[in-house]
PDB file of C-alpha atoms in Angstrom:
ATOM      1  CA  UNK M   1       0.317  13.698  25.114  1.00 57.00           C
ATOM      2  CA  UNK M   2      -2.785  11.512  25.857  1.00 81.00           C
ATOM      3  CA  UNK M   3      -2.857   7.629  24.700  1.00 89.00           C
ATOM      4  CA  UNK M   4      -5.348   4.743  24.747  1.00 94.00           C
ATOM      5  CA  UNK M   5      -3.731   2.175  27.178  1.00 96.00           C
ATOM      6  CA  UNK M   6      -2.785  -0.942  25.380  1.00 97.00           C
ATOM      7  CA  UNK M   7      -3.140  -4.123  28.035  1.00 97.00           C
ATOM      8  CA  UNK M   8      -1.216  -7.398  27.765  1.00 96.00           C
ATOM      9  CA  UNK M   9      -2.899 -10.929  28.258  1.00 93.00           C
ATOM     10  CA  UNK M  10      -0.596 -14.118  27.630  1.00 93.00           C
ATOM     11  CA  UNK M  11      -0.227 -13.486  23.690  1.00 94.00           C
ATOM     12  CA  UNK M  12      -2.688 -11.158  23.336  1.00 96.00           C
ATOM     13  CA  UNK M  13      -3.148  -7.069  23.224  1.00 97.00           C
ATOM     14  CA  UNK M  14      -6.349  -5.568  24.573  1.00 97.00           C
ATOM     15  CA  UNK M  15      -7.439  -2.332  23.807  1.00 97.00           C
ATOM     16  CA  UNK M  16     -10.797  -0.751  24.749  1.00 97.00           C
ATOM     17  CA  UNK M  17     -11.349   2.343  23.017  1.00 96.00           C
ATOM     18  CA  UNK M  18     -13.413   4.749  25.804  1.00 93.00           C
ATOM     19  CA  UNK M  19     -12.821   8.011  24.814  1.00 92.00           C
ATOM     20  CA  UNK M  20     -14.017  10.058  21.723  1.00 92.00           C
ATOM     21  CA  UNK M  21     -10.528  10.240  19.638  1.00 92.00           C
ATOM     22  CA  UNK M  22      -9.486  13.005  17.743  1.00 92.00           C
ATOM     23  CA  UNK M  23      -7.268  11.885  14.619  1.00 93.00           C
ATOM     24  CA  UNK M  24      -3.837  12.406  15.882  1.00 93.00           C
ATOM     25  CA  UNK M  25      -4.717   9.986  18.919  1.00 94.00           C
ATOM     26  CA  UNK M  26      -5.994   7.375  16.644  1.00 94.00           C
ATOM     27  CA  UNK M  27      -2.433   7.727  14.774  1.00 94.00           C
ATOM     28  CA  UNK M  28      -0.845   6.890  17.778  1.00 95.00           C
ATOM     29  CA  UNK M  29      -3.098   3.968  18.491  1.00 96.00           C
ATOM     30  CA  UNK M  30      -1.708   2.572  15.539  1.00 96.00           C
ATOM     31  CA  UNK M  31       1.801   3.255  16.070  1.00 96.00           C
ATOM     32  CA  UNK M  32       1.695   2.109  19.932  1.00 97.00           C
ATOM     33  CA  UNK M  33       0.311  -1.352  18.510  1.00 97.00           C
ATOM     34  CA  UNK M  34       2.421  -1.949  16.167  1.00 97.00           C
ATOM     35  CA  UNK M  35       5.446  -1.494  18.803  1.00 97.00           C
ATOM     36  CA  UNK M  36       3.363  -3.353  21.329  1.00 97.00           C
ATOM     37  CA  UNK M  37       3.022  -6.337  18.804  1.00 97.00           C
ATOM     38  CA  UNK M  38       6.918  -6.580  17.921  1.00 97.00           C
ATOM     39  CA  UNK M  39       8.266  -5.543  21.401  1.00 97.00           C
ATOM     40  CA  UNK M  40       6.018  -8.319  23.200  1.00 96.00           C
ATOM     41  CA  UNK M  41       6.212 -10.828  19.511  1.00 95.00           C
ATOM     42  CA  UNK M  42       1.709 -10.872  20.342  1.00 96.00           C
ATOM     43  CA  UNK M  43      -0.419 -12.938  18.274  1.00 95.00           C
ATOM     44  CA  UNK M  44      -3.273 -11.840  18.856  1.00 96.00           C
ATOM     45  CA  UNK M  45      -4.710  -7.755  18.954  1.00 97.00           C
ATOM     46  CA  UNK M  46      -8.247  -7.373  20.466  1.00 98.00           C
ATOM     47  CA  UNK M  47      -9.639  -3.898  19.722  1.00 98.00           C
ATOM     48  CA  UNK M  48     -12.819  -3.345  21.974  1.00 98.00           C
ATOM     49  CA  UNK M  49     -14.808  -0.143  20.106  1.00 97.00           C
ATOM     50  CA  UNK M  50     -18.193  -1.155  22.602  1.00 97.00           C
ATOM     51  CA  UNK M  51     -18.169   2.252  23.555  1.00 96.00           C
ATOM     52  CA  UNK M  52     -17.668   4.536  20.480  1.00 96.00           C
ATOM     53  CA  UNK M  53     -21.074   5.975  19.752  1.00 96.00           C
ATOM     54  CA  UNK M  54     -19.361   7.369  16.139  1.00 96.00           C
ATOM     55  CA  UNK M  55     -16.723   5.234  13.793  1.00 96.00           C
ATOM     56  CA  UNK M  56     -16.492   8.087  10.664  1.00 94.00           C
ATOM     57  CA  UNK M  57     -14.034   6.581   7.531  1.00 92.00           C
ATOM     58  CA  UNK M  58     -10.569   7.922   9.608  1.00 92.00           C
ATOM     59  CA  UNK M  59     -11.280   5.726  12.695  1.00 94.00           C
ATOM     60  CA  UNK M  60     -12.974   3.182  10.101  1.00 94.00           C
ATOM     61  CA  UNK M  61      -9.581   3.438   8.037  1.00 92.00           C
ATOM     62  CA  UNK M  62      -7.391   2.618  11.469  1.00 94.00           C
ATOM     63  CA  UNK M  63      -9.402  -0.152  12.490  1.00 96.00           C
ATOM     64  CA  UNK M  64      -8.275  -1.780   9.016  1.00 95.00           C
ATOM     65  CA  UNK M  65      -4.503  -0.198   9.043  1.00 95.00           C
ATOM     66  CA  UNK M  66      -4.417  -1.654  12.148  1.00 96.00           C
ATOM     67  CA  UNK M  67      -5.187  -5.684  11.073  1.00 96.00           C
ATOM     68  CA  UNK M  68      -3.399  -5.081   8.043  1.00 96.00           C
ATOM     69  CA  UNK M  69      -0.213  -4.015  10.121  1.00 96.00           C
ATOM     70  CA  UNK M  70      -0.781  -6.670  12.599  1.00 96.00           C
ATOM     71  CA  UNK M  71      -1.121  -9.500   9.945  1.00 95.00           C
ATOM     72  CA  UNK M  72       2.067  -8.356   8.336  1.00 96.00           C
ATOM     73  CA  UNK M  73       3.297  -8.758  11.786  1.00 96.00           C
ATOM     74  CA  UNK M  74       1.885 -11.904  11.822  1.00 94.00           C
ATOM     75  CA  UNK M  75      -0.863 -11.510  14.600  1.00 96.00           C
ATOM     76  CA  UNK M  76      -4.729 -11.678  14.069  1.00 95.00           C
ATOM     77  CA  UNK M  77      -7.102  -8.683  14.944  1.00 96.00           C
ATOM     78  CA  UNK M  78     -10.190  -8.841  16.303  1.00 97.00           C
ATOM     79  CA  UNK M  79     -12.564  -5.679  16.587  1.00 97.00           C
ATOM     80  CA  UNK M  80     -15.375  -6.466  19.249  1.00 98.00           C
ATOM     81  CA  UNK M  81     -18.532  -4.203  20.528  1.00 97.00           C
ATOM     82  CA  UNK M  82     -19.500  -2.688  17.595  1.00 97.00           C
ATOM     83  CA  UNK M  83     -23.271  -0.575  18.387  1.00 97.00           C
ATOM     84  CA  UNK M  84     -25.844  -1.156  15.973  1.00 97.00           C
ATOM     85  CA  UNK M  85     -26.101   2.091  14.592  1.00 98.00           C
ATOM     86  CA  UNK M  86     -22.593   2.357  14.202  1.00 97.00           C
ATOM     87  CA  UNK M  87     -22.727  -0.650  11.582  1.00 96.00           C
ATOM     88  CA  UNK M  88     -25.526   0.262  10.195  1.00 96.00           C
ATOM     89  CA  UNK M  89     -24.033   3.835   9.544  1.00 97.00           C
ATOM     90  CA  UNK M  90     -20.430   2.517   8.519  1.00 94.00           C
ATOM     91  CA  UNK M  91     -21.836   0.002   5.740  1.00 93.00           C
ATOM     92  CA  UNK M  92     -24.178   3.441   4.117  1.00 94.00           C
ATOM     93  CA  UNK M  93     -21.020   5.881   4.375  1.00 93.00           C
ATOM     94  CA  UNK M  94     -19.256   3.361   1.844  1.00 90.00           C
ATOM     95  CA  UNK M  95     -17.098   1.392   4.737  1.00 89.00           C
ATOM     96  CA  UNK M  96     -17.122  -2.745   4.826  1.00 84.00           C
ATOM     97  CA  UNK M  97     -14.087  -2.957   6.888  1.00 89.00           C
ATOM     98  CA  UNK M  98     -12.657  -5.697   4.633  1.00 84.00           C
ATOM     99  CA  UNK M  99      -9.579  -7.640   6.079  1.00 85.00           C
ATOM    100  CA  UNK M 100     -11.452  -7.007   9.753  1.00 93.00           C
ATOM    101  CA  UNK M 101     -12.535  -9.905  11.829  1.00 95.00           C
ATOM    102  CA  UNK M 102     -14.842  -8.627  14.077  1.00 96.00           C
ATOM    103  CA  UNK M 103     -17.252 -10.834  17.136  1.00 97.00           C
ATOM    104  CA  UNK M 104     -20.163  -9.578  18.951  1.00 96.00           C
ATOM    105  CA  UNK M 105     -18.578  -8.773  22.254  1.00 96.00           C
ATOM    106  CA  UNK M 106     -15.269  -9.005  24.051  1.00 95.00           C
ATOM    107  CA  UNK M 107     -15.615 -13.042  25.326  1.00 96.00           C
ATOM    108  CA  UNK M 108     -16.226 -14.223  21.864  1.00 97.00           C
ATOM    109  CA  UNK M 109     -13.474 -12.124  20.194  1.00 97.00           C
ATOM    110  CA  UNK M 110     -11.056 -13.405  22.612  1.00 96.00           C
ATOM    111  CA  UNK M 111     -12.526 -17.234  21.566  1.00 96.00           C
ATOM    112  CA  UNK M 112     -11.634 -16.342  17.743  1.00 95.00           C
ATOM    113  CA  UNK M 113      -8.357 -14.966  18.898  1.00 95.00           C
ATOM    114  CA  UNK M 114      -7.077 -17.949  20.670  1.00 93.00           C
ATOM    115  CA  UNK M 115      -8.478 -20.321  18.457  1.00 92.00           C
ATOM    116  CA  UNK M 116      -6.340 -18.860  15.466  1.00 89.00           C
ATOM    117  CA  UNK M 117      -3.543 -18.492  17.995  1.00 88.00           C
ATOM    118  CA  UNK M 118      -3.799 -22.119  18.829  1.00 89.00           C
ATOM    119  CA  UNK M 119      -4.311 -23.269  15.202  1.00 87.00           C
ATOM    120  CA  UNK M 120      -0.902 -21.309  14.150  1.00 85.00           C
ATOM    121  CA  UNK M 121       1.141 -23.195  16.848  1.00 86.00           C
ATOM    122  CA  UNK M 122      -0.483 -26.352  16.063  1.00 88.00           C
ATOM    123  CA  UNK M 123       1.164 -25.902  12.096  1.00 87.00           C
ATOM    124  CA  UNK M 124       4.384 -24.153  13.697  1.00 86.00           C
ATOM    125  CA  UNK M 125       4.604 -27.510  15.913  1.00 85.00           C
ATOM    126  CA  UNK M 126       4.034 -29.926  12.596  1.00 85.00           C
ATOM    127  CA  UNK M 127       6.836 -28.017  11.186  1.00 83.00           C
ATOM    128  CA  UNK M 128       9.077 -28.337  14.056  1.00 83.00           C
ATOM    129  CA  UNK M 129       8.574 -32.151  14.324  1.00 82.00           C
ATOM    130  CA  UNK M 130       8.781 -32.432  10.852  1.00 80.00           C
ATOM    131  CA  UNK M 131      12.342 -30.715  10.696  1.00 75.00           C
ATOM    132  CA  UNK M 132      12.936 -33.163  13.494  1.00 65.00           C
ATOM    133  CA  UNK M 133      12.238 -36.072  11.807  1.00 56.00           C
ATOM    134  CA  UNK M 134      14.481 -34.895   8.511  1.00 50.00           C
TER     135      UNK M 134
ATOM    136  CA  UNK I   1     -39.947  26.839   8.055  1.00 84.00           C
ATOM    137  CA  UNK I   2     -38.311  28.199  11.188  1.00 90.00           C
ATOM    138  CA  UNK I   3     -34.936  28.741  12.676  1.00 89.00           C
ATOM    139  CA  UNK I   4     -35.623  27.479  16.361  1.00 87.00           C
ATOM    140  CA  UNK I   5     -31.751  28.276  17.667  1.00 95.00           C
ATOM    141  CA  UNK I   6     -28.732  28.910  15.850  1.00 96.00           C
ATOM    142  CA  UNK I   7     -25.136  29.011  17.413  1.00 97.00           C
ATOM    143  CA  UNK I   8     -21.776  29.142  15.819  1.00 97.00           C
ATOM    144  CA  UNK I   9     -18.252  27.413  16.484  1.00 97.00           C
ATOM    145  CA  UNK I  10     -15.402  27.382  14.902  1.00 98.00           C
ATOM    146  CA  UNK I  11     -13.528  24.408  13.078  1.00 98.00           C
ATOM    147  CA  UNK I  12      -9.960  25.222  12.994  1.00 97.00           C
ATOM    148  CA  UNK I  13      -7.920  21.854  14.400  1.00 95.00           C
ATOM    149  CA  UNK I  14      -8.137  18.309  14.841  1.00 93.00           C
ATOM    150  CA  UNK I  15      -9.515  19.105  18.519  1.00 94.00           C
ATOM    151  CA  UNK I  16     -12.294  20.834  16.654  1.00 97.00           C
ATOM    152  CA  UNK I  17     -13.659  17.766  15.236  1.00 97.00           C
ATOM    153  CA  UNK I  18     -14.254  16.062  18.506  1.00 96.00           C
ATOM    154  CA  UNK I  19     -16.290  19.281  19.262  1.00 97.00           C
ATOM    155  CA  UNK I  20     -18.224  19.197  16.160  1.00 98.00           C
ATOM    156  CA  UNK I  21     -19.261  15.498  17.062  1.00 98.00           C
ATOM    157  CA  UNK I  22     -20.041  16.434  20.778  1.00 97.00           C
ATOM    158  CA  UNK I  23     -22.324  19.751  19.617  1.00 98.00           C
ATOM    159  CA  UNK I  24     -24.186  18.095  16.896  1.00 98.00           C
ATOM    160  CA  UNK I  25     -24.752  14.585  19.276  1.00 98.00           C
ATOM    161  CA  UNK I  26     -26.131  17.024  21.543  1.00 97.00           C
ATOM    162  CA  UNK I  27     -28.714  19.243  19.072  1.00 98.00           C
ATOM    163  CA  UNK I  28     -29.670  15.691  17.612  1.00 98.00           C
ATOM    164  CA  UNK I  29     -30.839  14.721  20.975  1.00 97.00           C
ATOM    165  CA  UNK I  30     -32.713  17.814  21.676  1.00 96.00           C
ATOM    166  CA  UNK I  31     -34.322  17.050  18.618  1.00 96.00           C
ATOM    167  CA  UNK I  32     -35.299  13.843  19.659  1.00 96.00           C
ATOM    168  CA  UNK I  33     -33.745  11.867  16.532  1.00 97.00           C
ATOM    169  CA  UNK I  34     -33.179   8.379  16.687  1.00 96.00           C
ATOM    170  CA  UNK I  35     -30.313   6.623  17.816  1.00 97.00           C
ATOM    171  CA  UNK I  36     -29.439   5.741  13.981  1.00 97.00           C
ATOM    172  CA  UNK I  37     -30.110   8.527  12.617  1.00 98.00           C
ATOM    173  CA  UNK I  38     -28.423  11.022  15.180  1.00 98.00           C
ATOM    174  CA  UNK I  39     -25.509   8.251  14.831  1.00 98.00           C
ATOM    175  CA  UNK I  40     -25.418   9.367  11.369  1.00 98.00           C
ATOM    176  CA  UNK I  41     -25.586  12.835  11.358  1.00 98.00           C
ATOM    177  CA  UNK I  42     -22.569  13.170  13.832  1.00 98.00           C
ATOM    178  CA  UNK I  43     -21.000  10.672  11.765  1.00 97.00           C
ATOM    179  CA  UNK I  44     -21.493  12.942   8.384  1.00 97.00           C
ATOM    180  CA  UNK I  45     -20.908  15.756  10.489  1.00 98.00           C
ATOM    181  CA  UNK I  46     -17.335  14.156  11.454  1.00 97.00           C
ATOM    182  CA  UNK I  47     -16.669  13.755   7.417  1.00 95.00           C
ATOM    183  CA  UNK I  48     -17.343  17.315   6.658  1.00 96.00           C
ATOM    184  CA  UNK I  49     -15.425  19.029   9.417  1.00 97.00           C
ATOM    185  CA  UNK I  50     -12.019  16.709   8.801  1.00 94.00           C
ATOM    186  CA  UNK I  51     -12.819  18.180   4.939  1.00 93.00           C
ATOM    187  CA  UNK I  52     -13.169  21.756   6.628  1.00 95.00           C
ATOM    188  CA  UNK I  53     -10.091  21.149   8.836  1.00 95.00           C
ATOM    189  CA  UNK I  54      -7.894  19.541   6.158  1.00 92.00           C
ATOM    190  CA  UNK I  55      -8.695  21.007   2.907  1.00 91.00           C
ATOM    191  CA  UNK I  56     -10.566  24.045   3.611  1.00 94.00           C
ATOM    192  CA  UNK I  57      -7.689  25.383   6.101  1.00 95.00           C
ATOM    193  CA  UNK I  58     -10.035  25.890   8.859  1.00 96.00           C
ATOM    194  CA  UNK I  59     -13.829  27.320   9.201  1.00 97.00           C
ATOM    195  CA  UNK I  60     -16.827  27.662  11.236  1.00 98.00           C
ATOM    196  CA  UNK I  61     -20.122  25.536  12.137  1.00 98.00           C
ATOM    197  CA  UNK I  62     -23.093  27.300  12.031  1.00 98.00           C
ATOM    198  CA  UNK I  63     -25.917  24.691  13.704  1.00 98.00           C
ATOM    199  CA  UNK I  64     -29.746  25.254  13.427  1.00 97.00           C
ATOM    200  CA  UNK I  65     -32.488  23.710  15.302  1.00 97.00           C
ATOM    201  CA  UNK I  66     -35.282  23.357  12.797  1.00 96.00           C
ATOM    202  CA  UNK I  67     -39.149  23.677  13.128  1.00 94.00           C
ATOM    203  CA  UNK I  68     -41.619  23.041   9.457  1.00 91.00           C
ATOM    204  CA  UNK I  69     -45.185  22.735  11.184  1.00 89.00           C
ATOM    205  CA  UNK I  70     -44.783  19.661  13.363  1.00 88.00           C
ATOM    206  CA  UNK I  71     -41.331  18.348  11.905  1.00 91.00           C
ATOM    207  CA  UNK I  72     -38.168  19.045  13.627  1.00 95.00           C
ATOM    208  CA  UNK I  73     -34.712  18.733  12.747  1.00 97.00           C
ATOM    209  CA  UNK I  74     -30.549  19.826  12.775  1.00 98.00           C
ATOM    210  CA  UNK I  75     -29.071  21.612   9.826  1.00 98.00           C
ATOM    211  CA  UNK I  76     -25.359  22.012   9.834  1.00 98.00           C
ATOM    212  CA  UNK I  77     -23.877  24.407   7.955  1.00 98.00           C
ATOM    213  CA  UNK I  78     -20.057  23.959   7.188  1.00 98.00           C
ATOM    214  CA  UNK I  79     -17.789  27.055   5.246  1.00 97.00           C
ATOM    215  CA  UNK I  80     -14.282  27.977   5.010  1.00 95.00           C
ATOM    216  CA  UNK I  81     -12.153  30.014   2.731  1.00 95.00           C
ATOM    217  CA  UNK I  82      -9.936  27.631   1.084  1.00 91.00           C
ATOM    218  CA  UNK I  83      -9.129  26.643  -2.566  1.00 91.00           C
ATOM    219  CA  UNK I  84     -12.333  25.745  -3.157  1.00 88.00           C
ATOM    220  CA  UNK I  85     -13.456  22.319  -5.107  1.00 85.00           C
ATOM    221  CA  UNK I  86     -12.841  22.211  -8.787  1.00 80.00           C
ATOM    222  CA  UNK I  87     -14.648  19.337  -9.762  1.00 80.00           C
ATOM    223  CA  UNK I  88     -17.768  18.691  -7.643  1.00 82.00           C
ATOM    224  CA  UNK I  89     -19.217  15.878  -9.344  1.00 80.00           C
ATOM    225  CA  UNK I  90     -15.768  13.982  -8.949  1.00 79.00           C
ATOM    226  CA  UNK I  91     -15.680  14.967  -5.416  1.00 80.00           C
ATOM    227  CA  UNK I  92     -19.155  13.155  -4.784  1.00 82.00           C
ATOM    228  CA  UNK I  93     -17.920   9.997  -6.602  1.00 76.00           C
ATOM    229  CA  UNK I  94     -17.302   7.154  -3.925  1.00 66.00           C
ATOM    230  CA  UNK I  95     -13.689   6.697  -3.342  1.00 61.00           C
ATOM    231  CA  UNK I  96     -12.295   9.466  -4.240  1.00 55.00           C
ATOM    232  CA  UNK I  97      -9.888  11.654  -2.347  1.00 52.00           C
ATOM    233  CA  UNK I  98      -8.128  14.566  -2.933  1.00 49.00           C
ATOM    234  CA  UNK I  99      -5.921  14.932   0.040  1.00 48.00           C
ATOM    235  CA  UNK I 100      -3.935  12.354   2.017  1.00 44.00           C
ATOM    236  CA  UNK I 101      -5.839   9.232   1.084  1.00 43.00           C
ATOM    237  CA  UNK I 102      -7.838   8.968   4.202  1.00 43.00           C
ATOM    238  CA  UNK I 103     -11.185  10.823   2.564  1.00 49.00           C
ATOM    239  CA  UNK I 104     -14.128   8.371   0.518  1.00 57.00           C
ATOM    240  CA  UNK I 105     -15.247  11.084  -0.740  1.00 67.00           C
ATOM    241  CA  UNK I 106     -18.039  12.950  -0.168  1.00 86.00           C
ATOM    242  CA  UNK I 107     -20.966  10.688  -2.150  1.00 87.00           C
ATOM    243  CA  UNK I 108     -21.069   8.215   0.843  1.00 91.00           C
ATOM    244  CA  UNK I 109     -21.689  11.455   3.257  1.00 94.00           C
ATOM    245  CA  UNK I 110     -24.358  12.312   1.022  1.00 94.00           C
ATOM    246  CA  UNK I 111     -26.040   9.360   1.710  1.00 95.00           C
ATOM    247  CA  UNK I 112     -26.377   9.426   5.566  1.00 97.00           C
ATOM    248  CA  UNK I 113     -28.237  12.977   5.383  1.00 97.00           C
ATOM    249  CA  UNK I 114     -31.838  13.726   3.832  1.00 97.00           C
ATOM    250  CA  UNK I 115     -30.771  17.072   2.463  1.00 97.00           C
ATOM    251  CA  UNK I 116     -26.820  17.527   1.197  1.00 96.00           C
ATOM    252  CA  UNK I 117     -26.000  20.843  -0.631  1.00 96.00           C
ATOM    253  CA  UNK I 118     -22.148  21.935  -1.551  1.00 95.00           C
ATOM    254  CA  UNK I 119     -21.084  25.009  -3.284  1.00 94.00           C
ATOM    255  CA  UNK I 120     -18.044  25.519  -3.947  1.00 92.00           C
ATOM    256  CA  UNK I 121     -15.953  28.731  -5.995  1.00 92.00           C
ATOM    257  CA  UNK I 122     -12.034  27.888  -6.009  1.00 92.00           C
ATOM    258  CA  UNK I 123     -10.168  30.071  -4.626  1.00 92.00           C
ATOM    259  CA  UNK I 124     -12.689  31.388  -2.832  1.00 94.00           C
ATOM    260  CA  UNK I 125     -14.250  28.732  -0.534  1.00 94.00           C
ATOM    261  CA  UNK I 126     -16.894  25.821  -0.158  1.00 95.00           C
ATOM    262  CA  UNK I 127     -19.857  25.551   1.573  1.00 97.00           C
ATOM    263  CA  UNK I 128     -21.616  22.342   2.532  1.00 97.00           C
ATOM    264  CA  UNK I 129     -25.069  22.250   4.085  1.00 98.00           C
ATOM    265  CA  UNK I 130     -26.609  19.277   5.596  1.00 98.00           C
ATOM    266  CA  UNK I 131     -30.317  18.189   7.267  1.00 98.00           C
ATOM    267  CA  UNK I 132     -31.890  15.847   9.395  1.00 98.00           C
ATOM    268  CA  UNK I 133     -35.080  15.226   9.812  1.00 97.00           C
ATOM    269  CA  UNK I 134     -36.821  13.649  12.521  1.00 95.00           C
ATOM    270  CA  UNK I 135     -38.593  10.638  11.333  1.00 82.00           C
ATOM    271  CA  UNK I 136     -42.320  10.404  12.372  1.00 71.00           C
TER     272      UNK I 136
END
């Protein structure tokens, strides 16, 4: 059974999509990062789509299952690479991609990511030193 | 208007979808669309065949390379033999979905083509033909 390899950096998962995915495999995207966010506790999930010449509403429809599941699992999502044409065709078929954060390319996803990584811990730490102080 | 080259394949499985997206990326190019357009003809062309797959239990692409004087384009032809579509007109309207909840229906499909024609007999089977035309 094939699968998109799902890479590990510090808090963050990186995915880069490069082949064309039938539905089943895009199922099991899902699934493997959902496990990938508990198993490793990841607070961050960067989805790289740079090379997908087609998004149609199934993949469009995992790319927001997939933030949804990993803000329930309390990590951010960022989808990076989008083409053009792929927007442009996404927004006409009736898809907006609510709920997903997307960035230009892979360097300034990874900025958003760490910067909402970095702004969680900075309210986890208040919290901490405020149950210190009690 | 002329029928430059047909061909035929069959949409049966998931696998088949990937196929369909491959074969009509491929035509599209011949054709010399655009990036945007071809971009969304494969991209209706995925919609249909997951419809095909999924509710139609399976059935064939026929593909035609079009020629009308000097304009050129792809026009997909998608059939199968399964219950059909009741309601047509509710099957257009944006958001809806018969099957598991992963269909928009077919409205926003409509809207990526220049020509979109359905017909559909339950229990008997639907056909949905689609067109793009090279811009000039």
């Amino acid at each position: 059974m094939d699968s998109i390899p799902i890479l590990r950096m510090g808090p963050v998962l990186l995915v880069s999509i490069q082949v064309d995915m039938h539905d089943r495999l895009a199922l099991t995207l899902q699934e493997d990062l959902s496990d990938a966010i508990t198993a490793n506790g990841s607070k961050g999930v960067l989805i790289d789509i740079s090379a997908l010449g087609v998004v149609d509403s199934f993949m469009g429809r995992m790319l927001a299952n997939i933030a949804g599941i990993a803000r329930v699992l309390d990590a951010a999502t960022v989808v990076v690479g989008m083409q053009p044409a792929v927007a442009i065709t996404l927004v006409e078929l009736g898809l907006s991609l609510e709920g997903v954060r997307t960035a230009l390319n892979i360097e300034k996803g990874m900025a958003l990511l760490q910067a909402a990584v970095a702004e969680r811990d900075a309210v986890l730490h208040v919290m901490d030193d405020a149950d210190g102080t009690d | 208007m002329l029928t430059a080259r047909t061909e035929q394949i069959a949409v049966r499985e998931q696998h088949d979808i990937v196929s369909v997206r491959q074969m009509v990326r491929s035509w599209s190019l011949a054709v010399g669309l655009g990036l945007v357009d071809l971009t969304k003809l494969v991209t209706a062309a995925s919609e249909i065949a997951r419809n095909t797959v999924v509710y139609g239990g399976g059935g064939t692409l026929q593909i035609e390379e079009l020629r009308d004087g000097l304009r050129l384009g792809v026009r997909l032809v998608f059939e199968d033999q399964g219950p059909g579509i009741v309601d047509i007109d509710r099957a257009m309207t944006d958001g809806y979905s018969s099957g598991s909840g992963m269909g928009l229906g077919l409205g926003g499909t409509k809207r990526l083509v220049d020509e979109f024609d359905i017909a559909s007999t339950p229990g008997v089977g639907t056909r949905v033909t689609i067109t793009k035309w090279r811009s000039r």
